[in-house]
Coordinates of C-alpha atoms in Angstrom, one line a residue:
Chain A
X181 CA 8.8 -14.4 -12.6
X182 CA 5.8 -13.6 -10.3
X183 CA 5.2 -10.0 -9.2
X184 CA 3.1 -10.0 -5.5
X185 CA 1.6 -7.0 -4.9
X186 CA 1.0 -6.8 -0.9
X187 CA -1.5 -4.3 1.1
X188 CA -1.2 -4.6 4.6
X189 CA -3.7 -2.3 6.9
X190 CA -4.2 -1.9 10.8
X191 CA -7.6 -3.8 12.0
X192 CA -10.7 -1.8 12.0
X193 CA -10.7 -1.7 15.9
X194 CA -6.8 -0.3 16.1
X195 CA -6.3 3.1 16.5
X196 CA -4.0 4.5 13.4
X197 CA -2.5 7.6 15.5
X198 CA -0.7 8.0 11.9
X199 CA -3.2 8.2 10.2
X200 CA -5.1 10.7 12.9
X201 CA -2.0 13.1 11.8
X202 CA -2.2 12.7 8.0
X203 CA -6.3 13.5 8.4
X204 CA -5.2 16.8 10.6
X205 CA -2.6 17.9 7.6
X206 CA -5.2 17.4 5.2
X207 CA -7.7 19.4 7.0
X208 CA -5.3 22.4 7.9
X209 CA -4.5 22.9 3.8
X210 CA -8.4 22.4 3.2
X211 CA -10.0 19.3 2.9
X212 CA -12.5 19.5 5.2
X213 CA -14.4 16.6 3.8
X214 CA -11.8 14.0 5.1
X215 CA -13.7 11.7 7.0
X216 CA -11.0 9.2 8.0
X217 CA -7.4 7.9 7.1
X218 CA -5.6 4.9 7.3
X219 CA -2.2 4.5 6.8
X220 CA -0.6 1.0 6.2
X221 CA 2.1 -0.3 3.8
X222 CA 2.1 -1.5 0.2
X223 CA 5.1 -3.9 -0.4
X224 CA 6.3 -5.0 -4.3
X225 CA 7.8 -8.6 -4.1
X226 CA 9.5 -10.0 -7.3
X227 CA 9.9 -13.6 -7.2
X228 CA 11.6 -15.8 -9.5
X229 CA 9.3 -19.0 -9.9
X230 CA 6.5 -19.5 -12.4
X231 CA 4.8 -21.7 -10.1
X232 CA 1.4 -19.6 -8.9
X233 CA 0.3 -22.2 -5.9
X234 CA 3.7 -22.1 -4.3
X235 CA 4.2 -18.5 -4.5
X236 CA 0.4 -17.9 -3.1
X237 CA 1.4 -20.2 -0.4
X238 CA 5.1 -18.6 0.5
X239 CA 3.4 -15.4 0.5
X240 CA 0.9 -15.8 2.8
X241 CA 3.5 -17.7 5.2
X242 CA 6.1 -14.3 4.6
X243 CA 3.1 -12.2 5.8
X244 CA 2.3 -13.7 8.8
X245 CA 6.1 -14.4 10.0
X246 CA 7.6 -11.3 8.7
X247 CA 5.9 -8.5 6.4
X248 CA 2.6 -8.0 9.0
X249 CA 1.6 -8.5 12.3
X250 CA -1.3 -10.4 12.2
X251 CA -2.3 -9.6 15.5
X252 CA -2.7 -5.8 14.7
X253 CA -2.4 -6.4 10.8
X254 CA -4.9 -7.6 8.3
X255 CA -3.3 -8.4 4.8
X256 CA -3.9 -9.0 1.4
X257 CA -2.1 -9.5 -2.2
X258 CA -2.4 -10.2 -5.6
X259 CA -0.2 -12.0 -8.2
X260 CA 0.6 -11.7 -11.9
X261 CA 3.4 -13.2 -13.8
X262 CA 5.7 -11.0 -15.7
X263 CA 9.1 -11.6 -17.4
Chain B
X293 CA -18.9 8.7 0.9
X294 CA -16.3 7.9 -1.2
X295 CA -13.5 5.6 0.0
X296 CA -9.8 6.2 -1.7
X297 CA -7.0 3.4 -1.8
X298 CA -3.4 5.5 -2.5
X299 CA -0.3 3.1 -3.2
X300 CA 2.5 5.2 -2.9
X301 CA 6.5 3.3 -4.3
X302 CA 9.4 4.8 -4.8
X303 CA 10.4 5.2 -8.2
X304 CA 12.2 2.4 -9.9
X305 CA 15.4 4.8 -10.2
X306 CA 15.6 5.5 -6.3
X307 CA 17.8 2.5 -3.9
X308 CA 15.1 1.4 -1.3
X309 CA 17.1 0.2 1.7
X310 CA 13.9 -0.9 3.7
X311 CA 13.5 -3.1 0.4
X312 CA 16.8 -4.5 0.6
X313 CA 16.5 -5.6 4.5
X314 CA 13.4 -6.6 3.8
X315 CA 14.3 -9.3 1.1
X316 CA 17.7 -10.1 3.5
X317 CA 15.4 -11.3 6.0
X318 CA 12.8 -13.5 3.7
X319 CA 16.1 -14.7 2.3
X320 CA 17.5 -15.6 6.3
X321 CA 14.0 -17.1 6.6
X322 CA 14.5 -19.4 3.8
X323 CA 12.9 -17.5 1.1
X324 CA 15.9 -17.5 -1.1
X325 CA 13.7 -16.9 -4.6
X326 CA 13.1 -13.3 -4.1
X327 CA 14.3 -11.3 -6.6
X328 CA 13.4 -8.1 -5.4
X329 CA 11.4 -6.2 -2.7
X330 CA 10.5 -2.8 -2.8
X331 CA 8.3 -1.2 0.4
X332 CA 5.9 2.0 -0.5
X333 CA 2.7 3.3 1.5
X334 CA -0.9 2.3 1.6
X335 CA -3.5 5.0 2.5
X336 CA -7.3 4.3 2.9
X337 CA -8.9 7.9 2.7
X338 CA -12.6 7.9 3.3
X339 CA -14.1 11.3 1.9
X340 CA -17.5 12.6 3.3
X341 CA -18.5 13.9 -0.9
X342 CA -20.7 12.3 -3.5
X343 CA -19.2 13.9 -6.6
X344 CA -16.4 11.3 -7.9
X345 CA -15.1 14.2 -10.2
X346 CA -14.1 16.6 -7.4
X347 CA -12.6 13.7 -5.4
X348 CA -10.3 12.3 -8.1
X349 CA -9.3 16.1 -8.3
X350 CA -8.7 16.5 -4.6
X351 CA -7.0 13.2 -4.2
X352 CA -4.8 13.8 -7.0
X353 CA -3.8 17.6 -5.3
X354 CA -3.9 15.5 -1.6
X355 CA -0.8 13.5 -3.2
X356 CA 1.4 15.9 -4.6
X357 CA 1.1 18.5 -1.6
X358 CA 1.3 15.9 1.3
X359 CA 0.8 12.5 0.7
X360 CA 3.5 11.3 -1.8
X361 CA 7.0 13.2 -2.7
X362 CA 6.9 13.6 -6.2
X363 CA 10.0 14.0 -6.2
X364 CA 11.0 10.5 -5.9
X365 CA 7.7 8.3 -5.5
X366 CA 4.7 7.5 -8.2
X367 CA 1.3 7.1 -6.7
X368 CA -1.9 5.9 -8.2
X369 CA -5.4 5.7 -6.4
X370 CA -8.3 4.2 -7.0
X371 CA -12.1 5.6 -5.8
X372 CA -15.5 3.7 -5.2
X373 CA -18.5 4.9 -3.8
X374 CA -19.3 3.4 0.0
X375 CA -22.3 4.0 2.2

């Protein structure tokens, strides 16, 4: 069993209105020091293989059809095996 | 400047139903060795301080007030030091 961990942000140059929000929040209970916040998604993925180069490979193909949108999304994961 | 990454995931115990459409579509894509997909939140927090101490503190206060329901999700963070 493989366990993929995914992180999936906006690009640099998008604007993350979310993330805008989340910064305001913070600052209205204090934190004043906020200089910026993203917000993106974090996706677990459990796959039942023990074979690391396929699994790289699906993964990267599930990101870019599915989990992100690489036009507006950059991506990234790491994998460990786990029983 | 000190530059946060927050995962956020529900906790093992709680369903996740974006999870479960999630691994319906991998599976309708072809994907059929998932096991198990869970979706949490991703948070990039850039903070204008120097002193790691007091940023571990505020991050960790950050998270249970706003940022995570403690209730029903586990975070963790991690902190490096950026120019």
């Amino acid at each position: 069993m493989i366990e993929a961990k995914i992180c999936i942000t906006l690009k640099k140059t998008v604007t993350d209105p979310q993330g805008i929000t989340v910064k305001h929040a913070l600052e209205s209970l204090g934190y004043k020091e906020i200089e910026e916040v993203r917000v993106g998604k974090f996706i677990e993925l459990k796959i039942n293989t023990n074979k690391r180069k396929t699994a790289r490979r699906h993964l990267d193909e599930m990101c870019k059809k599915l989990l992100a949108n690489p036009v507006i999304e950059n991506y990234g994961f790491a994998i460990k095996e786990v029983k």
